[in-house]
mmCIF file of C-alpha atoms and ligand atoms in Angstrom:
data_model
loop_
_atom_site.group_PDB
_atom_site.id
_atom_site.type_symbol
_atom_site.label_atom_id
_atom_site.label_comp_id
_atom_site.label_asym_id
_atom_site.label_seq_id
_atom_site.Cartn_x
_atom_site.Cartn_y
_atom_site.Cartn_z
ATOM 1 C CA MET A 1 -0.101 -0.188 0.110
ATOM 2 C CA THR A 2 1.041 3.491 -0.996
ATOM 3 C CA LYS A 3 1.570 6.025 2.010
ATOM 4 C CA LEU A 4 -1.322 8.379 2.191
ATOM 5 C CA PRO A 5 -1.217 11.226 1.237
ATOM 6 C CA ASP A 6 0.858 11.258 -1.602
ATOM 7 C CA ARG A 7 3.563 13.908 -2.430
ATOM 8 C CA ARG A 8 1.004 16.051 -3.822
ATOM 9 C CA GLY A 9 -0.958 16.115 -0.628
ATOM 10 C CA ARG A 10 -3.518 13.706 -2.221
ATOM 11 C CA PHE A 11 -5.712 10.847 -0.336
ATOM 12 C CA GLY A 12 -6.947 9.075 -3.559
ATOM 13 C CA ILE A 13 -8.614 11.811 -5.414
ATOM 14 C CA TYR A 14 -9.415 13.894 -2.629
ATOM 15 C CA GLY A 15 -7.039 16.769 -0.951
ATOM 16 C CA GLY A 16 -4.807 18.552 -3.008
ATOM 17 C CA LYS A 17 -3.833 22.294 -3.021
ATOM 18 C CA PHE A 18 -6.482 24.602 -4.622
ATOM 19 C CA ALA A 19 -5.302 27.869 -3.619
ATOM 20 C CA PRO A 20 -4.977 31.494 -5.144
ATOM 21 C CA GLU A 21 -1.789 31.863 -6.735
ATOM 22 C CA THR A 22 -0.760 34.701 -3.758
ATOM 23 C CA LEU A 23 -0.827 31.893 -1.142
ATOM 24 C CA MET A 24 1.392 29.351 -2.991
ATOM 25 C CA ALA A 25 4.454 30.711 -1.620
ATOM 26 C CA PRO A 26 3.484 30.367 2.204
ATOM 27 C CA ILE A 27 2.024 27.042 1.657
ATOM 28 C CA GLU A 28 5.027 25.777 -0.169
ATOM 29 C CA GLU A 29 7.124 27.479 2.791
ATOM 30 C CA LEU A 30 4.881 25.442 5.230
ATOM 31 C CA GLU A 31 5.037 22.465 3.513
ATOM 32 C CA HIS A 32 8.721 22.524 3.253
ATOM 33 C CA VAL A 33 9.233 23.413 6.995
ATOM 34 C CA TYR A 34 6.730 20.609 8.288
ATOM 35 C CA PHE A 35 8.355 17.952 6.374
ATOM 36 C CA THR A 36 11.687 18.959 7.402
ATOM 37 C CA THR A 37 11.724 20.530 10.851
ATOM 38 C CA GLY A 38 8.307 19.564 11.862
ATOM 39 C CA THR A 39 8.647 15.871 11.556
ATOM 40 C CA SER A 40 12.154 15.801 13.024
ATOM 41 C CA LYS A 41 13.198 13.569 16.060
ATOM 42 C CA GLN A 42 14.077 16.876 18.092
ATOM 43 C CA PHE A 43 10.700 18.951 16.999
ATOM 44 C CA ARG A 44 8.646 15.918 18.048
ATOM 45 C CA LYS A 45 10.486 15.539 21.327
ATOM 46 C CA GLU A 46 10.177 19.370 22.343
ATOM 47 C CA LEU A 47 6.427 18.954 21.417
ATOM 48 C CA ASP A 48 6.105 15.859 23.267
ATOM 49 C CA CYS A 49 7.280 17.458 26.331
ATOM 50 C CA TYR A 50 4.759 20.496 26.048
ATOM 51 C CA LEU A 51 1.875 17.988 25.568
ATOM 52 C CA LYS A 52 3.137 15.971 28.653
ATOM 53 C CA ASN A 53 4.102 18.896 31.127
ATOM 54 C CA TYR A 54 2.035 21.613 29.914
ATOM 55 C CA ALA A 55 -1.240 20.291 28.292
ATOM 56 C CA GLY A 56 -1.425 16.943 30.533
ATOM 57 C CA ARG A 57 -0.962 14.067 28.383
ATOM 58 C CA PRO A 58 -1.758 11.446 28.094
ATOM 59 C CA THR A 59 -5.219 11.579 28.670
ATOM 60 C CA SER A 60 -7.015 8.889 30.320
ATOM 61 C CA LEU A 61 -8.869 5.810 28.815
ATOM 62 C CA TYR A 62 -11.482 5.120 30.836
ATOM 63 C CA TYR A 63 -14.075 2.208 31.251
ATOM 64 C CA ALA A 64 -17.287 3.667 31.412
ATOM 65 C CA GLU A 65 -19.116 1.027 33.417
ATOM 66 C CA SER A 66 -22.836 2.490 33.898
ATOM 67 C CA PHE A 67 -22.654 3.790 30.404
ATOM 68 C CA SER A 68 -21.458 0.163 29.144
ATOM 69 C CA LYS A 69 -24.388 -1.237 31.109
ATOM 70 C CA GLU A 70 -26.674 1.091 29.057
ATOM 71 C CA ILE A 71 -25.491 0.236 25.780
ATOM 72 C CA GLY A 72 -24.576 -3.619 26.465
ATOM 73 C CA CYS A 73 -21.038 -3.450 25.705
ATOM 74 C CA ARG A 74 -17.743 -2.644 27.036
ATOM 75 C CA VAL A 75 -17.471 1.165 26.310
ATOM 76 C CA TYR A 76 -14.209 2.847 26.990
ATOM 77 C CA LEU A 77 -14.145 6.940 26.809
ATOM 78 C CA LYS A 78 -10.652 8.472 25.787
ATOM 79 C CA ARG A 79 -10.877 11.412 27.764
ATOM 80 C CA GLU A 80 -9.768 14.592 25.425
ATOM 81 C CA ASP A 81 -11.802 16.507 27.828
ATOM 82 C CA LEU A 82 -9.053 16.093 30.144
ATOM 83 C CA ALA A 83 -6.797 17.765 28.080
ATOM 84 C CA PHE A 84 -5.785 21.396 29.005
ATOM 85 C CA THR A 85 -8.238 24.112 27.849
ATOM 86 C CA GLY A 86 -10.871 21.189 27.842
ATOM 87 C CA ALA A 87 -10.763 19.508 24.350
ATOM 88 C CA HIS A 88 -8.264 17.878 21.797
ATOM 89 C CA LYS A 89 -7.851 21.248 20.017
ATOM 90 C CA ILE A 90 -4.727 22.042 21.843
ATOM 91 C CA ASN A 91 -2.777 18.921 20.781
ATOM 92 C CA ASN A 92 -2.545 20.484 17.173
ATOM 93 C CA THR A 93 -2.500 24.167 18.302
ATOM 94 C CA ILE A 94 0.692 23.809 20.519
ATOM 95 C CA GLY A 95 2.211 21.800 17.466
ATOM 96 C CA GLN A 96 1.382 24.403 14.992
ATOM 97 C CA VAL A 97 2.487 27.591 16.960
ATOM 98 C CA LEU A 98 5.661 25.824 17.976
ATOM 99 C CA LEU A 99 6.172 25.404 14.410
ATOM 100 C CA ALA A 100 5.383 28.804 13.739
ATOM 101 C CA LYS A 101 7.821 30.158 16.120
ATOM 102 C CA LYS A 102 10.514 27.952 14.540
ATOM 103 C CA MET A 103 9.707 29.483 11.413
ATOM 104 C CA GLY A 104 10.566 32.772 12.690
ATOM 105 C CA LYS A 105 6.923 33.974 12.393
ATOM 106 C CA THR A 106 5.727 36.834 15.283
ATOM 107 C CA ARG A 107 2.189 36.425 14.747
ATOM 108 C CA VAL A 108 -0.616 33.717 14.415
ATOM 109 C CA ILE A 109 -4.296 33.809 13.275
ATOM 110 C CA ALA A 110 -7.149 31.231 13.337
ATOM 111 C CA GLU A 111 -10.659 30.911 12.806
ATOM 112 C CA THR A 112 -13.151 29.386 15.519
ATOM 113 C CA GLY A 113 -16.454 27.906 15.759
ATOM 114 C CA ALA A 114 -17.414 26.827 19.046
ATOM 115 C CA GLY A 115 -14.230 28.975 20.314
ATOM 116 C CA GLN A 116 -12.281 25.759 21.564
ATOM 117 C CA HIS A 117 -9.913 26.170 18.774
ATOM 118 C CA GLY A 118 -9.636 30.232 19.357
ATOM 119 C CA VAL A 119 -8.996 29.423 23.084
ATOM 120 C CA ALA A 120 -6.557 26.729 22.261
ATOM 121 C CA THR A 121 -4.650 28.927 19.754
ATOM 122 C CA ALA A 122 -4.649 31.938 21.929
ATOM 123 C CA THR A 123 -3.319 29.771 24.648
ATOM 124 C CA ALA A 124 -0.424 28.378 22.803
ATOM 125 C CA ALA A 125 0.215 31.596 21.277
ATOM 126 C CA ALA A 126 0.510 33.010 24.956
ATOM 127 C CA LEU A 127 2.843 30.210 25.719
ATOM 128 C CA PHE A 128 5.256 30.780 22.987
ATOM 129 C CA LYS A 129 4.671 34.726 22.945
ATOM 130 C CA LEU A 130 3.415 35.387 19.559
ATOM 131 C CA GLU A 131 0.726 37.994 18.749
ATOM 132 C CA CYS A 132 -2.885 36.452 18.262
ATOM 133 C CA GLU A 133 -5.678 37.780 16.175
ATOM 134 C CA ILE A 134 -8.771 35.209 15.919
ATOM 135 C CA TYR A 135 -11.973 35.326 13.414
ATOM 136 C CA MET A 136 -15.351 34.455 14.912
ATOM 137 C CA GLY A 137 -18.563 34.331 13.350
ATOM 138 C CA GLU A 138 -21.177 36.775 14.993
ATOM 139 C CA LEU A 139 -23.569 34.139 15.667
ATOM 140 C CA ASP A 140 -21.069 31.920 17.107
ATOM 141 C CA MET A 141 -19.740 34.523 19.483
ATOM 142 C CA GLN A 142 -23.439 34.981 20.720
ATOM 143 C CA ARG A 143 -23.508 31.147 21.548
ATOM 144 C CA GLN A 144 -20.191 30.843 22.976
ATOM 145 C CA SER A 145 -19.621 34.168 24.829
ATOM 146 C CA LEU A 146 -17.635 32.556 27.487
ATOM 147 C CA ASN A 147 -15.118 31.622 25.174
ATOM 148 C CA VAL A 148 -14.666 34.826 23.584
ATOM 149 C CA TYR A 149 -13.945 36.294 27.078
ATOM 150 C CA ARG A 150 -11.307 33.618 27.451
ATOM 151 C CA MET A 151 -9.497 34.080 24.113
ATOM 152 C CA ARG A 152 -9.464 38.123 25.452
ATOM 153 C CA LEU A 153 -8.111 37.031 28.702
ATOM 154 C CA LEU A 154 -5.117 35.347 26.965
ATOM 155 C CA GLY A 155 -4.381 38.542 25.115
ATOM 156 C CA ALA A 156 -5.694 37.703 21.797
ATOM 157 C CA LYS A 157 -7.629 39.959 19.434
ATOM 158 C CA VAL A 158 -11.380 38.615 18.387
ATOM 159 C CA ASN A 159 -12.611 39.722 15.260
ATOM 160 C CA CYS A 160 -16.458 39.470 14.901
ATOM 161 C CA VAL A 161 -17.350 38.094 11.101
ATOM 162 C CA LYS A 162 -20.591 39.395 9.872
ATOM 163 C CA SER A 163 -20.729 37.909 6.475
ATOM 164 C CA GLY A 164 -22.969 34.965 5.304
ATOM 165 C CA SER A 165 -24.065 32.684 7.716
ATOM 166 C CA ARG A 166 -21.993 34.386 10.337
ATOM 167 C CA THR A 167 -20.462 30.959 11.379
ATOM 168 C CA LEU A 168 -17.301 28.874 10.982
ATOM 169 C CA LYS A 169 -16.983 28.672 7.074
ATOM 170 C CA ASP A 170 -17.349 32.654 6.847
ATOM 171 C CA ALA A 171 -14.650 32.978 9.740
ATOM 172 C CA ILE A 172 -12.492 30.722 7.773
ATOM 173 C CA ASN A 173 -12.864 33.204 4.516
ATOM 174 C CA GLU A 174 -11.925 35.996 6.737
ATOM 175 C CA ALA A 175 -8.858 34.217 8.296
ATOM 176 C CA LEU A 176 -7.599 33.463 4.658
ATOM 177 C CA ARG A 177 -7.714 36.725 3.387
ATOM 178 C CA ASP A 178 -5.597 38.135 6.553
ATOM 179 C CA TRP A 179 -3.512 35.359 5.674
ATOM 180 C CA ILE A 180 -2.891 36.601 1.937
ATOM 181 C CA SER A 181 -2.104 39.979 3.206
ATOM 182 C CA ASN A 182 0.190 39.014 5.943
ATOM 183 C CA PHE A 183 1.951 35.769 5.500
ATOM 184 C CA LYS A 184 5.252 36.975 5.926
ATOM 185 C CA THR A 185 4.915 37.574 9.451
ATOM 186 C CA THR A 186 1.928 35.007 10.049
ATOM 187 C CA HIS A 187 1.056 31.706 10.284
ATOM 188 C CA TYR A 188 -2.499 30.465 9.708
ATOM 189 C CA VAL A 189 -3.465 27.851 12.408
ATOM 190 C CA ILE A 190 -6.015 26.022 10.935
ATOM 191 C CA GLY A 191 -8.068 23.805 13.582
ATOM 192 C CA SER A 192 -9.224 20.947 11.562
ATOM 193 C CA VAL A 193 -7.887 18.405 8.883
ATOM 194 C CA VAL A 194 -9.248 20.676 6.412
ATOM 195 C CA GLY A 195 -7.784 23.267 3.903
ATOM 196 C CA PHE A 196 -4.940 22.605 1.343
ATOM 197 C CA HIS A 197 -1.995 20.307 1.696
ATOM 198 C CA PRO A 198 -0.065 20.170 4.020
ATOM 199 C CA PHE A 199 -2.773 21.051 6.736
ATOM 200 C CA PRO A 200 -4.908 17.963 6.533
ATOM 201 C CA VAL A 201 -1.857 15.606 7.065
ATOM 202 C CA MET A 202 0.034 17.877 9.438
ATOM 203 C CA VAL A 203 -3.110 18.444 11.571
ATOM 204 C CA ARG A 204 -3.710 14.352 11.645
ATOM 205 C CA ASP A 205 -0.300 13.964 12.668
ATOM 206 C CA PHE A 206 -0.464 16.169 15.527
ATOM 207 C CA GLN A 207 -4.077 14.631 16.321
ATOM 208 C CA SER A 208 -2.530 10.909 16.169
ATOM 209 C CA VAL A 209 -1.402 11.364 19.700
ATOM 210 C CA ILE A 210 -4.935 10.447 20.753
ATOM 211 C CA GLY A 211 -5.120 7.026 18.669
ATOM 212 C CA LYS A 212 -1.394 6.390 19.617
ATOM 213 C CA GLU A 213 -1.937 6.675 23.260
ATOM 214 C CA THR A 214 -5.524 4.662 22.942
ATOM 215 C CA ARG A 215 -3.579 1.855 21.388
ATOM 216 C CA ARG A 216 -0.964 1.505 23.999
ATOM 217 C CA GLN A 217 -3.895 1.868 26.693
ATOM 218 C CA ILE A 218 -6.240 -0.620 25.539
ATOM 219 C CA LEU A 219 -3.681 -3.242 24.879
ATOM 220 C CA ARG A 220 -2.785 -2.728 28.306
ATOM 221 C CA ALA A 221 -6.479 -3.180 29.773
ATOM 222 C CA GLU A 222 -7.858 -5.701 27.374
ATOM 223 C CA LYS A 223 -4.865 -7.240 25.733
ATOM 224 C CA ARG A 224 -6.527 -6.954 22.324
ATOM 225 C CA LEU A 225 -7.515 -4.358 20.011
ATOM 226 C CA PRO A 226 -11.035 -2.719 20.005
ATOM 227 C CA ASP A 227 -13.851 -3.540 17.709
ATOM 228 C CA TYR A 228 -14.967 -0.208 17.119
ATOM 229 C CA LEU A 229 -13.800 3.297 17.209
ATOM 230 C CA VAL A 230 -16.592 5.855 17.481
ATOM 231 C CA ALA A 231 -15.837 9.836 17.045
ATOM 232 C CA CYS A 232 -17.674 13.086 16.045
ATOM 233 C CA VAL A 233 -16.953 14.472 12.776
ATOM 234 C CA GLY A 234 -16.866 18.088 12.346
ATOM 235 C CA GLY A 235 -13.675 19.147 9.927
ATOM 236 C CA GLY A 236 -13.023 15.518 10.924
ATOM 237 C CA SER A 237 -9.571 15.976 13.640
ATOM 238 C CA ASN A 238 -10.485 14.293 16.547
ATOM 239 C CA SER A 239 -12.041 11.210 14.652
ATOM 240 C CA ILE A 240 -9.072 10.975 12.526
ATOM 241 C CA GLY A 241 -6.565 11.538 15.195
ATOM 242 C CA LEU A 242 -8.091 8.374 17.108
ATOM 243 C CA PHE A 243 -8.538 6.138 13.613
ATOM 244 C CA HIS A 244 -5.490 6.729 11.906
ATOM 245 C CA PRO A 245 -3.028 4.807 14.020
ATOM 246 C CA PHE A 246 -5.306 1.917 13.546
ATOM 247 C CA TYR A 247 -5.737 2.015 9.784
ATOM 248 C CA LYS A 248 -3.991 -1.256 8.995
ATOM 249 C CA ASP A 249 -5.845 -3.075 11.814
ATOM 250 C CA LYS A 250 -8.844 -4.137 9.531
ATOM 251 C CA SER A 251 -10.613 -5.887 12.565
ATOM 252 C CA VAL A 252 -11.111 -2.544 14.110
ATOM 253 C CA LYS A 253 -14.219 -0.981 12.609
ATOM 254 C CA PHE A 254 -14.391 3.084 12.448
ATOM 255 C CA ILE A 255 -17.597 4.990 12.893
ATOM 256 C CA GLY A 256 -17.812 8.753 12.442
ATOM 257 C CA VAL A 257 -20.615 10.620 13.666
ATOM 258 C CA GLU A 258 -22.131 13.878 11.877
ATOM 259 C CA ALA A 259 -24.530 16.496 13.012
ATOM 260 C CA ALA A 260 -28.045 15.460 11.473
ATOM 261 C CA GLY A 261 -29.336 18.781 13.140
ATOM 262 C CA LYS A 262 -33.129 19.011 12.511
ATOM 263 C CA GLY A 263 -32.908 15.434 10.752
ATOM 264 C CA LEU A 264 -31.107 14.129 7.592
ATOM 265 C CA ASP A 265 -33.858 15.089 5.137
ATOM 266 C CA THR A 266 -34.437 18.599 5.896
ATOM 267 C CA ASP A 267 -32.425 21.463 5.298
ATOM 268 C CA TYR A 268 -30.928 21.989 8.558
ATOM 269 C CA HIS A 269 -28.079 19.677 9.267
ATOM 270 C CA SER A 270 -24.085 19.552 8.646
ATOM 271 C CA ALA A 271 -23.877 15.743 7.903
ATOM 272 C CA THR A 272 -21.313 16.398 5.050
ATOM 273 C CA LEU A 273 -20.267 12.736 4.406
ATOM 274 C CA CYS A 274 -24.009 11.688 4.668
ATOM 275 C CA LYS A 275 -25.438 13.826 2.362
ATOM 276 C CA GLY A 276 -22.750 15.700 0.479
ATOM 277 C CA ASN A 277 -20.748 15.104 -2.640
ATOM 278 C CA PRO A 278 -17.338 15.963 -3.718
ATOM 279 C CA GLY A 279 -16.472 19.443 -4.601
ATOM 280 C CA ILE A 280 -14.016 21.953 -3.442
ATOM 281 C CA LEU A 281 -14.156 24.333 -0.298
ATOM 282 C CA HIS A 282 -11.249 26.169 1.303
ATOM 283 C CA GLY A 283 -8.389 24.909 -0.786
ATOM 284 C CA SER A 284 -8.933 20.794 -0.961
ATOM 285 C CA PHE A 285 -11.387 18.650 -3.021
ATOM 286 C CA SER A 286 -13.303 16.894 -0.621
ATOM 287 C CA TYR A 287 -16.944 16.134 0.398
ATOM 288 C CA VAL A 288 -18.894 19.217 0.544
ATOM 289 C CA LEU A 289 -22.606 20.314 1.305
ATOM 290 C CA GLN A 290 -23.444 22.309 -2.071
ATOM 291 C CA ASP A 291 -26.234 22.772 -4.240
ATOM 292 C CA LYS A 292 -26.486 21.794 -8.053
ATOM 293 C CA TYR A 293 -24.605 24.825 -8.943
ATOM 294 C CA GLY A 294 -21.928 24.137 -6.427
ATOM 295 C CA GLN A 295 -23.095 26.769 -4.123
ATOM 296 C CA ILE A 296 -21.915 25.925 -0.583
ATOM 297 C CA HIS A 297 -25.406 25.054 1.615
ATOM 298 C CA PRO A 298 -26.189 26.694 4.727
ATOM 299 C CA THR A 299 -25.595 24.292 7.790
ATOM 300 C CA HIS A 300 -27.412 24.099 11.080
ATOM 301 C CA SER A 301 -26.079 22.307 14.115
ATOM 302 C CA VAL A 302 -26.945 22.463 17.809
ATOM 303 C CA SER A 303 -23.019 22.242 18.278
ATOM 304 C CA ALA A 304 -21.122 25.249 16.771
ATOM 305 C CA GLY A 305 -18.063 22.856 16.632
ATOM 306 C CA LEU A 306 -19.656 20.931 14.018
ATOM 307 C CA ASP A 307 -21.449 23.506 11.973
ATOM 308 C CA TYR A 308 -19.422 23.309 8.910
ATOM 309 C CA PRO A 309 -20.113 22.336 5.417
ATOM 310 C CA GLY A 310 -17.212 20.717 4.607
ATOM 311 C CA THR A 311 -14.620 17.704 5.939
ATOM 312 C CA GLY A 312 -11.255 16.711 5.605
ATOM 313 C CA PRO A 313 -10.042 14.723 2.215
ATOM 314 C CA GLU A 314 -8.942 11.763 4.498
ATOM 315 C CA HIS A 315 -12.242 11.201 5.742
ATOM 316 C CA SER A 316 -13.900 11.344 1.997
ATOM 317 C CA PHE A 317 -10.979 8.762 1.014
ATOM 318 C CA TYR A 318 -12.171 6.568 4.109
ATOM 319 C CA LYS A 319 -15.897 6.962 3.056
ATOM 320 C CA ASP A 320 -15.199 5.874 -0.643
ATOM 321 C CA ALA A 321 -12.851 3.000 0.315
ATOM 322 C CA GLY A 322 -15.242 1.855 2.810
ATOM 323 C CA ARG A 323 -12.684 2.128 5.477
ATOM 324 C CA ALA A 324 -15.271 3.888 7.764
ATOM 325 C CA GLU A 325 -18.878 4.309 8.193
ATOM 326 C CA TYR A 326 -20.650 7.587 8.593
ATOM 327 C CA TYR A 327 -24.052 8.218 10.034
ATOM 328 C CA GLY A 328 -25.751 11.394 11.535
ATOM 329 C CA VAL A 329 -27.721 12.041 14.903
ATOM 330 C CA THR A 330 -30.111 14.737 15.082
ATOM 331 C CA ASP A 331 -30.139 17.539 17.939
ATOM 332 C CA GLN A 332 -32.574 15.966 19.771
ATOM 333 C CA GLN A 333 -30.584 12.325 20.128
ATOM 334 C CA VAL A 334 -27.680 14.600 21.202
ATOM 335 C CA LEU A 335 -29.502 16.549 24.005
ATOM 336 C CA ASN A 336 -30.598 13.169 25.247
ATOM 337 C CA ALA A 337 -27.176 11.906 25.228
ATOM 338 C CA PHE A 338 -25.785 14.900 26.922
ATOM 339 C CA HIS A 339 -28.099 14.307 29.780
ATOM 340 C CA VAL A 340 -27.196 10.372 29.805
ATOM 341 C CA LEU A 341 -23.628 11.001 30.014
ATOM 342 C CA SER A 342 -24.023 13.533 32.874
ATOM 343 C CA GLU A 343 -26.198 11.224 35.062
ATOM 344 C CA LYS A 344 -24.614 7.805 34.371
ATOM 345 C CA GLU A 345 -20.852 8.634 34.794
ATOM 346 C CA GLY A 346 -20.725 11.911 36.113
ATOM 347 C CA ILE A 347 -19.264 13.530 32.957
ATOM 348 C CA ILE A 348 -20.569 16.463 31.236
ATOM 349 C CA PRO A 349 -19.545 15.961 27.642
ATOM 350 C CA ALA A 350 -19.301 18.802 24.635
ATOM 351 C CA LEU A 351 -22.262 18.835 22.485
ATOM 352 C CA GLU A 352 -19.760 17.834 19.999
ATOM 353 C CA SER A 353 -18.673 14.503 21.844
ATOM 354 C CA ALA A 354 -22.370 13.843 22.755
ATOM 355 C CA HIS A 355 -23.046 13.236 19.080
ATOM 356 C CA ALA A 356 -20.713 10.027 19.115
ATOM 357 C CA LEU A 357 -22.488 8.789 22.725
ATOM 358 C CA ALA A 358 -26.009 9.522 20.856
ATOM 359 C CA TYR A 359 -24.718 6.768 17.974
ATOM 360 C CA LEU A 360 -24.355 4.193 20.748
ATOM 361 C CA LEU A 361 -27.508 5.034 22.457
ATOM 362 C CA GLU A 362 -29.534 4.912 19.139
ATOM 363 C CA ASN A 363 -27.914 1.789 18.055
ATOM 364 C CA ARG A 364 -27.487 -0.453 20.928
ATOM 365 C CA SER A 365 -28.931 -3.516 18.883
ATOM 366 C CA ARG A 366 -25.584 -3.329 16.719
ATOM 367 C CA PHE A 367 -23.342 -4.129 19.626
ATOM 368 C CA ASN A 368 -22.359 -7.673 21.208
ATOM 369 C CA PRO A 369 -22.028 -7.832 25.044
ATOM 370 C CA ASP A 370 -18.038 -8.653 24.560
ATOM 371 C CA ASP A 371 -17.492 -5.819 21.832
ATOM 372 C CA ILE A 372 -14.988 -3.194 22.810
ATOM 373 C CA VAL A 373 -16.261 -0.053 21.795
ATOM 374 C CA ILE A 374 -13.832 3.214 22.273
ATOM 375 C CA VAL A 375 -15.475 6.712 21.941
ATOM 376 C CA CYS A 376 -13.532 9.777 21.672
ATOM 377 C CA LEU A 377 -14.796 12.104 24.506
ATOM 378 C CA SER A 378 -13.472 15.047 22.395
ATOM 379 C CA GLY A 379 -14.228 17.808 24.658
ATOM 380 C CA ARG A 380 -15.910 18.775 28.046
ATOM 381 C CA GLY A 381 -19.520 20.406 28.313
ATOM 382 C CA ASP A 382 -18.845 23.272 30.501
ATOM 383 C CA LYS A 383 -18.900 25.597 27.443
ATOM 384 C CA ASP A 384 -22.285 24.322 26.455
ATOM 385 C CA VAL A 385 -24.076 24.347 29.747
ATOM 386 C CA ASN A 386 -25.534 27.861 29.095
ATOM 387 C CA GLU A 387 -26.675 26.754 25.669
ATOM 388 C CA VAL A 388 -28.215 23.626 26.734
ATOM 389 C CA ALA A 389 -30.099 25.477 29.651
ATOM 390 C CA ARG A 390 -31.664 27.978 27.102
ATOM 391 C CA ILE A 391 -32.851 25.584 24.737
ATOM 392 C CA GLU A 392 -34.460 23.487 27.282
ATOM 393 C CA GLY A 393 -36.080 26.881 28.597
ATOM 394 C CA VAL A 394 -33.870 26.672 31.920
ATOM 395 C CA GLN A 395 -33.877 29.703 33.782
ATOM 396 C CA LEU A 396 -30.332 30.049 35.358
HETATM 397 C C1 LIG B 401 -14.039 21.529 17.426
HETATM 398 C C2 LIG B 401 -14.311 20.473 17.972
HETATM 399 C C3 LIG B 401 -15.001 19.222 17.294
HETATM 400 C C4 LIG B 401 -15.164 19.059 15.954
HETATM 401 O O1 LIG B 401 -13.895 19.199 15.313
HETATM 402 P P1 LIG B 401 -12.821 18.048 14.628
HETATM 403 O O2 LIG B 401 -12.045 18.455 13.971
HETATM 404 O O3 LIG B 401 -14.150 17.305 13.721
HETATM 405 O O4 LIG B 401 -12.556 17.171 15.669
HETATM 406 C C5 LIG B 401 -15.338 18.329 18.086
HETATM 407 N N1 LIG B 401 -15.445 18.119 19.436
HETATM 408 C C6 LIG B 401 -14.971 19.402 20.173
HETATM 409 C C7 LIG B 401 -15.014 18.994 21.753
HETATM 410 C C8 LIG B 401 -14.479 20.352 19.632
HETATM 411 O O5 LIG B 401 -14.094 21.383 20.287
#
């Protein structure tokens, strides 16, 4: 089997570099630096040191006994909610900001949806003493006001994006505009396995720490590999981070769970792999939610972190190759899962992560009693508590 992606950044037919001419220079610079410095033993050692001592890795792999009883199989949770700043995003931002520093950049920019990537970028920028500017849709700023304040506390400037649907996609457009004007001093910290090469492979490599730890931990706990890995898919980074190190283990099935919002048969969802088709968005060829003219579809999800009309090229490849299966769960099913895990395990999950849990709750009959199922608990739910209370009509 050939290594993926190939040298042009292709996962089969997906991926690549569909970037404006003005961005070719910074993209090629990044590609060169990533494949020399960024993949070197010395860089990895330095990064591992920060992941361990600053971000609190390895995160635990927790056997969720009560939740397992509820589902009827052996469920382990990979506790990315315990990583510093409350989600897996920190694995990627420490990697990219450290690399930006090695490149001699003085400033980083990023887009953010739920605000977790913005917070994680602002955190890494404070750590490595780089200037930081974050682009965030106006709607997301309203939904996630606490994270906006956290970013400002960390010394970042937060720019409100009022164009389009005022969510993640529009924030990415603005960040790209900034990068085109400022790439000499600035690195663009993309928050998921999306965008042009080398972002999908670089972010996957940084997030693969999730799957590498999980493999070691499950072999120690159960003396065998798991039967299923389940993770939510927005851009696709926590899922690829968990899946990728098991790619060659054909007995391990991958299940990606997307946001079906108000239902897959409505116009209100973000289920790109379930309902989209191949097209170009933000610099790479991948599944996209678009109309018959190629215009990007508006999206909806109860969780701001999954509210995006694209997904990573590696997932698109996994889908076509049948290596992973992708399903959608509705907002209602997600809210139910949010309560079930809180009550059964004392863990309040992020609404994004609750998508993966909801798949298990809705598909109990699929699993046998001795199946080992590992769910990526991509983040903690503190950021979502206000939003859930609002949706459920609870006065705080
Ligand atoms: C951002 C985010 C996601 C979605 O992004 P992926 O790139 O698909 O992982 C999922 N869970 C949490 C907690 C997030 O913050």
